[in-house]
PDB file of C-alpha atoms in Angstrom:
ATOM      1  CA  MET A   1      -8.198  52.298   6.941  1.00 48.00           C
ATOM      2  CA  THR A   2      -9.026  55.504   8.911  1.00 53.00           C
ATOM      3  CA  GLY A   3      -8.642  55.105  12.675  1.00 56.00           C
ATOM      4  CA  ARG A   4      -6.951  51.680  12.391  1.00 63.00           C
ATOM      5  CA  HIS A   5      -3.385  50.875  13.350  1.00 59.00           C
ATOM      6  CA  LEU A   6      -1.959  48.306  10.939  1.00 53.00           C
ATOM      7  CA  CYS A   7       1.464  46.705  10.637  1.00 65.00           C
ATOM      8  CA  ARG A   8       3.162  47.224   7.271  1.00 58.00           C
ATOM      9  CA  PRO A   9       2.254  43.757   5.774  1.00 61.00           C
ATOM     10  CA  CYS A  10      -1.426  44.218   6.733  1.00 66.00           C
ATOM     11  CA  HIS A  11      -1.371  47.795   5.455  1.00 61.00           C
ATOM     12  CA  ASN A  12      -0.002  46.544   2.117  1.00 58.00           C
ATOM     13  CA  ARG A  13      -2.660  43.833   1.900  1.00 63.00           C
ATOM     14  CA  GLU A  14      -5.439  46.377   2.508  1.00 64.00           C
ATOM     15  CA  LYS A  15      -3.905  48.706  -0.072  1.00 60.00           C
ATOM     16  CA  ALA A  16      -3.617  45.907  -2.678  1.00 56.00           C
ATOM     17  CA  LYS A  17      -7.214  44.833  -2.024  1.00 65.00           C
ATOM     18  CA  GLY A  18      -8.402  48.391  -2.617  1.00 58.00           C
ATOM     19  CA  LEU A  19      -6.462  48.614  -5.873  1.00 66.00           C
ATOM     20  CA  GLY A  20      -7.476  45.150  -7.049  1.00 68.00           C
ATOM     21  CA  LYS A  21      -3.849  44.043  -7.130  1.00 77.00           C
ATOM     22  CA  TYR A  22      -1.737  41.226  -5.650  1.00 81.00           C
ATOM     23  CA  ILE A  23       0.815  41.183  -2.818  1.00 78.00           C
ATOM     24  CA  CYS A  24       4.207  39.601  -3.493  1.00 80.00           C
ATOM     25  CA  GLN A  25       4.737  36.578  -1.249  1.00 76.00           C
ATOM     26  CA  ARG A  26       8.467  37.370  -1.022  1.00 75.00           C
ATOM     27  CA  CYS A  27       8.615  41.108  -0.222  1.00 81.00           C
ATOM     28  CA  HIS A  28       4.969  41.613   0.842  1.00 76.00           C
ATOM     29  CA  LEU A  29       4.632  44.745  -1.311  1.00 80.00           C
ATOM     30  CA  VAL A  30       1.941  45.561  -3.866  1.00 79.00           C
ATOM     31  CA  ILE A  31       2.669  44.180  -7.358  1.00 79.00           C
ATOM     32  CA  ASP A  32       1.973  46.957  -9.865  1.00 75.00           C
ATOM     33  CA  GLU A  33       2.937  44.967 -12.974  1.00 77.00           C
ATOM     34  CA  GLN A  34       1.736  41.527 -14.137  1.00 75.00           C
ATOM     35  CA  PRO A  35       2.346  39.123 -11.232  1.00 73.00           C
ATOM     36  CA  LEU A  36       4.045  35.751 -11.599  1.00 77.00           C
ATOM     37  CA  MET A  37       1.742  33.074 -10.121  1.00 78.00           C
ATOM     38  CA  PHE A  38       3.001  29.894  -8.468  1.00 76.00           C
ATOM     39  CA  ARG A  39       0.559  27.559  -6.685  1.00 72.00           C
ATOM     40  CA  ASN A  40      -1.976  30.406  -6.393  1.00 74.00           C
ATOM     41  CA  ASP A  41       0.604  32.733  -4.788  1.00 79.00           C
ATOM     42  CA  ALA A  42       1.741  35.948  -6.499  1.00 80.00           C
ATOM     43  CA  TYR A  43       5.337  37.155  -6.866  1.00 80.00           C
ATOM     44  CA  HIS A  44       7.192  40.036  -8.445  1.00 79.00           C
ATOM     45  CA  PRO A  45       8.909  38.374 -11.442  1.00 74.00           C
ATOM     46  CA  ASP A  46      12.352  39.284 -10.051  1.00 78.00           C
ATOM     47  CA  HIS A  47      11.429  37.913  -6.607  1.00 76.00           C
ATOM     48  CA  PHE A  48      10.559  34.434  -7.856  1.00 78.00           C
ATOM     49  CA  SER A  49      13.980  33.100  -6.980  1.00 81.00           C
ATOM     50  CA  CYS A  50      15.648  30.467  -4.817  1.00 88.00           C
ATOM     51  CA  THR A  51      15.898  31.483  -1.153  1.00 83.00           C
ATOM     52  CA  HIS A  52      19.324  29.820  -0.899  1.00 84.00           C
ATOM     53  CA  CYS A  53      21.209  30.539  -4.137  1.00 88.00           C
ATOM     54  CA  GLY A  54      19.103  33.372  -5.602  1.00 83.00           C
ATOM     55  CA  LYS A  55      18.685  31.737  -9.027  1.00 84.00           C
ATOM     56  CA  GLU A  56      15.494  32.379 -10.973  1.00 81.00           C
ATOM     57  CA  LEU A  57      13.004  29.571 -10.380  1.00 78.00           C
ATOM     58  CA  THR A  58      11.009  27.443 -12.803  1.00 75.00           C
ATOM     59  CA  ALA A  59       7.899  25.268 -12.474  1.00 71.00           C
ATOM     60  CA  GLU A  60      10.149  22.721 -10.665  1.00 76.00           C
ATOM     61  CA  ALA A  61      10.472  25.058  -7.678  1.00 80.00           C
ATOM     62  CA  ARG A  62      10.072  23.452  -4.256  1.00 79.00           C
ATOM     63  CA  GLU A  63       8.354  25.075  -1.301  1.00 77.00           C
ATOM     64  CA  LEU A  64       9.423  24.400   2.276  1.00 77.00           C
ATOM     65  CA  LYS A  65       8.082  26.230   5.338  1.00 75.00           C
ATOM     66  CA  GLY A  66       6.885  29.121   3.189  1.00 73.00           C
ATOM     67  CA  GLU A  67      10.188  29.566   1.339  1.00 80.00           C
ATOM     68  CA  LEU A  68      10.977  28.658  -2.273  1.00 81.00           C
ATOM     69  CA  TYR A  69      14.024  26.719  -3.437  1.00 84.00           C
ATOM     70  CA  CYS A  70      15.401  25.484  -6.733  1.00 86.00           C
ATOM     71  CA  LEU A  71      15.577  21.718  -7.134  1.00 81.00           C
ATOM     72  CA  PRO A  72      19.377  21.344  -6.526  1.00 84.00           C
ATOM     73  CA  CYS A  73      19.289  23.446  -3.335  1.00 86.00           C
ATOM     74  CA  HIS A  74      16.214  21.647  -2.069  1.00 79.00           C
ATOM     75  CA  ASP A  75      17.808  18.239  -2.682  1.00 77.00           C
ATOM     76  CA  LYS A  76      20.919  19.280  -0.739  1.00 77.00           C
ATOM     77  CA  MET A  77      18.702  20.002   2.273  1.00 77.00           C
ATOM     78  CA  GLY A  78      17.793  16.315   2.432  1.00 75.00           C
ATOM     79  CA  VAL A  79      14.041  16.940   2.603  1.00 79.00           C
ATOM     80  CA  PRO A  80      12.153  13.861   1.344  1.00 85.00           C
ATOM     81  CA  ILE A  81       9.872  14.254  -1.673  1.00 85.00           C
ATOM     82  CA  CYS A  82       6.578  12.343  -1.857  1.00 90.00           C
ATOM     83  CA  GLY A  83       6.540   9.698  -4.602  1.00 91.00           C
ATOM     84  CA  ALA A  84       2.915  10.574  -5.404  1.00 92.00           C
ATOM     85  CA  CYS A  85       2.511  14.366  -5.288  1.00 89.00           C
ATOM     86  CA  ARG A  86       6.212  15.279  -5.671  1.00 83.00           C
ATOM     87  CA  ARG A  87       5.937  17.781  -2.814  1.00 82.00           C
ATOM     88  CA  PRO A  88       8.175  17.944   0.300  1.00 81.00           C
ATOM     89  CA  ILE A  89       7.273  15.759   3.270  1.00 85.00           C
ATOM     90  CA  GLU A  90       7.545  17.771   6.470  1.00 78.00           C
ATOM     91  CA  GLY A  91       5.784  15.350   8.809  1.00 81.00           C
ATOM     92  CA  ARG A  92       5.692  11.576   9.069  1.00 89.00           C
ATOM     93  CA  VAL A  93       7.379   9.726   6.192  1.00 91.00           C
ATOM     94  CA  VAL A  94       6.424   6.305   4.776  1.00 93.00           C
ATOM     95  CA  ASN A  95       9.374   4.448   3.236  1.00 93.00           C
ATOM     96  CA  ALA A  96       8.181   1.853   0.713  1.00 92.00           C
ATOM     97  CA  LEU A  97       8.795   0.678  -2.856  1.00 92.00           C
ATOM     98  CA  GLY A  98      12.172   2.435  -2.816  1.00 91.00           C
ATOM     99  CA  LYS A  99      10.465   5.833  -2.405  1.00 92.00           C
ATOM    100  CA  GLN A 100       9.155   8.106   0.326  1.00 92.00           C
ATOM    101  CA  TRP A 101       5.507   9.116   0.703  1.00 94.00           C
ATOM    102  CA  HIS A 102       3.120  11.293   2.636  1.00 93.00           C
ATOM    103  CA  VAL A 103       1.100   8.957   4.864  1.00 94.00           C
ATOM    104  CA  GLU A 104      -2.131   9.890   3.092  1.00 94.00           C
ATOM    105  CA  HIS A 105      -0.598   9.427  -0.384  1.00 94.00           C
ATOM    106  CA  PHE A 106       0.687   5.859   0.102  1.00 95.00           C
ATOM    107  CA  VAL A 107      -2.347   3.988  -1.216  1.00 95.00           C
ATOM    108  CA  CYS A 108      -3.428   0.640  -2.677  1.00 95.00           C
ATOM    109  CA  ALA A 109      -2.873   0.543  -6.447  1.00 94.00           C
ATOM    110  CA  LYS A 110      -6.323  -1.020  -6.905  1.00 93.00           C
ATOM    111  CA  CYS A 111      -8.758   0.661  -4.488  1.00 94.00           C
ATOM    112  CA  GLU A 112      -6.603   3.773  -3.803  1.00 94.00           C
ATOM    113  CA  LYS A 113      -7.325   3.662  -0.064  1.00 94.00           C
ATOM    114  CA  PRO A 114      -4.419   4.834   2.170  1.00 95.00           C
ATOM    115  CA  PHE A 115      -2.737   2.078   4.160  1.00 93.00           C
ATOM    116  CA  LEU A 116      -2.419   4.376   7.214  1.00 91.00           C
ATOM    117  CA  GLY A 117       0.116   2.078   8.842  1.00 86.00           C
ATOM    118  CA  HIS A 118      -1.646  -1.163   7.913  1.00 88.00           C
ATOM    119  CA  ARG A 119       0.226  -3.923   6.142  1.00 84.00           C
ATOM    120  CA  HIS A 120       0.710  -3.718   2.388  1.00 89.00           C
ATOM    121  CA  TYR A 121       1.828  -6.270  -0.214  1.00 85.00           C
ATOM    122  CA  GLU A 122       4.176  -5.451  -3.073  1.00 86.00           C
ATOM    123  CA  LYS A 123       4.020  -6.736  -6.642  1.00 85.00           C
ATOM    124  CA  LYS A 124       5.939  -5.384  -9.673  1.00 88.00           C
ATOM    125  CA  GLY A 125       6.672  -2.033  -8.060  1.00 89.00           C
ATOM    126  CA  LEU A 126       3.121  -1.434  -6.827  1.00 92.00           C
ATOM    127  CA  ALA A 127       1.544  -1.725  -3.382  1.00 92.00           C
ATOM    128  CA  TYR A 128      -1.758  -3.461  -2.659  1.00 91.00           C
ATOM    129  CA  CYS A 129      -3.993  -3.931   0.370  1.00 90.00           C
ATOM    130  CA  GLU A 130      -4.428  -7.529   1.498  1.00 80.00           C
ATOM    131  CA  THR A 131      -7.896  -7.879  -0.046  1.00 83.00           C
ATOM    132  CA  HIS A 132      -6.877  -6.822  -3.540  1.00 89.00           C
ATOM    133  CA  TYR A 133      -3.522  -8.596  -3.458  1.00 85.00           C
ATOM    134  CA  ASN A 134      -5.433 -11.791  -2.700  1.00 78.00           C
ATOM    135  CA  GLN A 135      -7.881 -11.176  -5.529  1.00 81.00           C
ATOM    136  CA  LEU A 136      -5.179 -10.408  -8.085  1.00 86.00           C
ATOM    137  CA  PHE A 137      -2.192 -12.599  -7.203  1.00 82.00           C
ATOM    138  CA  GLY A 138      -2.261 -14.358  -3.884  1.00 73.00           C
ATOM    139  CA  ASP A 139      -2.176 -17.881  -2.580  1.00 80.00           C
ATOM    140  CA  VAL A 140      -4.515 -17.578   0.384  1.00 79.00           C
ATOM    141  CA  CYS A 141      -4.182 -19.961   3.304  1.00 86.00           C
ATOM    142  CA  TYR A 142      -7.324 -22.088   3.694  1.00 86.00           C
ATOM    143  CA  ASN A 143      -6.955 -21.966   7.481  1.00 87.00           C
ATOM    144  CA  CYS A 144      -6.079 -18.349   8.347  1.00 84.00           C
ATOM    145  CA  SER A 145      -7.285 -16.656   5.120  1.00 76.00           C
ATOM    146  CA  HIS A 146      -4.115 -14.553   4.882  1.00 78.00           C
ATOM    147  CA  VAL A 147      -1.745 -14.205   1.937  1.00 77.00           C
ATOM    148  CA  ILE A 148       0.951 -16.901   2.111  1.00 82.00           C
ATOM    149  CA  GLU A 149       4.271 -15.065   2.012  1.00 76.00           C
ATOM    150  CA  GLY A 150       6.643 -18.006   2.508  1.00 78.00           C
ATOM    151  CA  ASP A 151       6.463 -21.651   1.449  1.00 85.00           C
ATOM    152  CA  VAL A 152       3.062 -22.978   0.384  1.00 87.00           C
ATOM    153  CA  VAL A 153       1.783 -26.388   1.449  1.00 91.00           C
ATOM    154  CA  SER A 154      -0.456 -27.769  -1.291  1.00 89.00           C
ATOM    155  CA  ALA A 155      -2.701 -30.489   0.115  1.00 89.00           C
ATOM    156  CA  LEU A 156      -6.326 -31.589  -0.169  1.00 86.00           C
ATOM    157  CA  ASN A 157      -6.642 -29.320  -3.236  1.00 85.00           C
ATOM    158  CA  LYS A 158      -5.991 -26.277  -1.053  1.00 88.00           C
ATOM    159  CA  ALA A 159      -3.108 -23.965  -0.105  1.00 89.00           C
ATOM    160  CA  TRP A 160      -1.864 -23.667   3.473  1.00 89.00           C
ATOM    161  CA  CYS A 161       0.734 -21.703   5.427  1.00 90.00           C
ATOM    162  CA  VAL A 162       3.446 -24.047   6.722  1.00 92.00           C
ATOM    163  CA  ASN A 163       2.438 -23.201  10.322  1.00 90.00           C
ATOM    164  CA  CYS A 164      -1.291 -23.596   9.613  1.00 92.00           C
ATOM    165  CA  PHE A 165      -1.055 -27.077   8.115  1.00 93.00           C
ATOM    166  CA  SER A 166      -1.856 -29.141  11.210  1.00 93.00           C
ATOM    167  CA  CYS A 167      -4.215 -31.832  12.457  1.00 93.00           C
ATOM    168  CA  SER A 168      -7.683 -30.317  12.835  1.00 91.00           C
ATOM    169  CA  THR A 169      -8.283 -32.479  15.915  1.00 91.00           C
ATOM    170  CA  CYS A 170      -5.118 -32.361  18.050  1.00 93.00           C
ATOM    171  CA  HIS A 171      -3.508 -29.391  16.226  1.00 91.00           C
ATOM    172  CA  SER A 172      -0.120 -31.082  15.971  1.00 91.00           C
ATOM    173  CA  LYS A 173       1.905 -29.727  13.057  1.00 91.00           C
ATOM    174  CA  LEU A 174       1.910 -31.796   9.863  1.00 91.00           C
ATOM    175  CA  THR A 175       4.094 -31.985   6.781  1.00 88.00           C
ATOM    176  CA  LEU A 176       3.454 -33.726   3.503  1.00 87.00           C
ATOM    177  CA  LYS A 177       5.670 -36.559   4.762  1.00 87.00           C
ATOM    178  CA  ASN A 178       3.214 -37.330   7.557  1.00 87.00           C
ATOM    179  CA  LYS A 179       0.267 -39.662   6.986  1.00 87.00           C
ATOM    180  CA  PHE A 180      -3.056 -37.893   7.322  1.00 88.00           C
ATOM    181  CA  VAL A 181      -6.683 -38.331   6.304  1.00 86.00           C
ATOM    182  CA  GLU A 182      -9.088 -35.725   4.977  1.00 86.00           C
ATOM    183  CA  PHE A 183     -12.055 -35.109   7.250  1.00 87.00           C
ATOM    184  CA  ASP A 184     -14.472 -32.203   6.807  1.00 85.00           C
ATOM    185  CA  MET A 185     -12.074 -30.776   4.173  1.00 85.00           C
ATOM    186  CA  LYS A 186      -9.262 -30.612   6.746  1.00 89.00           C
ATOM    187  CA  PRO A 187      -6.330 -32.923   7.591  1.00 92.00           C
ATOM    188  CA  VAL A 188      -6.459 -35.354  10.517  1.00 91.00           C
ATOM    189  CA  CYS A 189      -3.282 -37.068  11.698  1.00 92.00           C
ATOM    190  CA  LYS A 190      -3.100 -40.866  11.744  1.00 90.00           C
ATOM    191  CA  LYS A 191      -3.146 -40.981  15.555  1.00 91.00           C
ATOM    192  CA  CYS A 192      -6.422 -39.035  15.792  1.00 92.00           C
ATOM    193  CA  TYR A 193      -7.887 -40.957  12.863  1.00 88.00           C
ATOM    194  CA  GLU A 194      -7.352 -44.229  14.728  1.00 89.00           C
ATOM    195  CA  LYS A 195      -9.555 -42.903  17.545  1.00 89.00           C
ATOM    196  CA  PHE A 196     -12.486 -42.305  15.192  1.00 89.00           C
ATOM    197  CA  PRO A 197     -15.530 -44.644  15.490  1.00 89.00           C
ATOM    198  CA  LEU A 198     -15.236 -47.686  13.223  1.00 89.00           C
ATOM    199  CA  GLU A 199     -18.298 -46.721  11.197  1.00 87.00           C
ATOM    200  CA  LEU A 200     -16.877 -43.267  10.476  1.00 87.00           C
ATOM    201  CA  LYS A 201     -13.540 -44.744   9.418  1.00 82.00           C
ATOM    202  CA  LYS A 202     -15.333 -47.092   6.996  1.00 84.00           C
ATOM    203  CA  ARG A 203     -17.200 -44.179   5.442  1.00 85.00           C
ATOM    204  CA  LEU A 204     -14.016 -42.143   5.097  1.00 82.00           C
ATOM    205  CA  LYS A 205     -12.185 -45.104   3.546  1.00 81.00           C
ATOM    206  CA  LYS A 206     -15.001 -45.654   1.053  1.00 82.00           C
ATOM    207  CA  LEU A 207     -15.028 -41.948   0.139  1.00 78.00           C
ATOM    208  CA  SER A 208     -11.232 -41.952  -0.275  1.00 73.00           C
ATOM    209  CA  ASP A 209     -11.331 -45.012  -2.572  1.00 74.00           C
ATOM    210  CA  LEU A 210     -14.098 -43.445  -4.650  1.00 75.00           C
ATOM    211  CA  THR A 211     -12.129 -40.216  -5.024  1.00 66.00           C
ATOM    212  CA  SER A 212      -9.003 -42.133  -6.033  1.00 64.00           C
ATOM    213  CA  ARG A 213     -10.873 -44.072  -8.733  1.00 66.00           C
ATOM    214  CA  LYS A 214     -12.304 -40.848 -10.185  1.00 60.00           C
ATOM    215  CA  ALA A 215      -8.838 -39.324 -10.302  1.00 52.00           C
ATOM    216  CA  GLN A 216      -7.317 -42.265 -12.203  1.00 54.00           C
ATOM    217  CA  PRO A 217      -7.375 -42.046 -16.044  1.00 52.00           C
ATOM    218  CA  LYS A 218      -9.610 -44.582 -17.757  1.00 50.00           C
ATOM    219  CA  SER A 219      -7.708 -47.358 -19.511  1.00 45.00           C
ATOM    220  CA  VAL A 220      -8.381 -48.054 -23.189  1.00 41.00           C
ATOM    221  CA  ASP A 221      -8.258 -51.571 -24.620  1.00 46.00           C
ATOM    222  CA  VAL A 222      -6.278 -51.079 -27.842  1.00 38.00           C
ATOM    223  CA  ASN A 223      -7.135 -54.630 -29.009  1.00 44.00           C
ATOM    224  CA  SER A 224     -10.836 -53.826 -29.150  1.00 42.00           C
ATOM    225  CA  ALA A 225     -10.328 -50.955 -31.559  1.00 37.00           C
TER     226      ALA A 225
END
């Protein structure tokens, strides 16, 4: 240290390094006795205390802006705690599932990728990305391929969003009360169907009749038994 001008904290750090000892994170002096370690930082045992109330801290201590606090004092400060890592959130907060999260810690329960502001889907207290929610639980709209969050229209052996269930030709909205015909696995309203070429309508009618017959249960003649 000869010929160097050092402030007291830097002087203490150089001194501790030379002695192979630690510097207390609270008073910045050399720790001669056995240090108390917390998150890789060293403290004099009597300096490991709450900045606000002075009580001796435990493993539940909370750190905020370089200062340590006991749990009650920290909670009174209103600083949100991340639901994943249980550490204070000083920057942007994600509010979801009744908890608060660091942006990078709010992740899909299946693939563990952060949502980073993208939409998530909740199920039994867990959050999922759209892909894995679909795979595990979802009714997926045949038209838009998104998870159906509201009412589901079940038609043509498929699921549809209410707003997506429409005539594939004129795009007018349909309900199950409207008459429609299946064409290319999609609904066609009666008005558009009437404009189809006669030959196509015959083929569609034949296909519809064949499908209906296959769906009907076969009758059994009890007298022949």
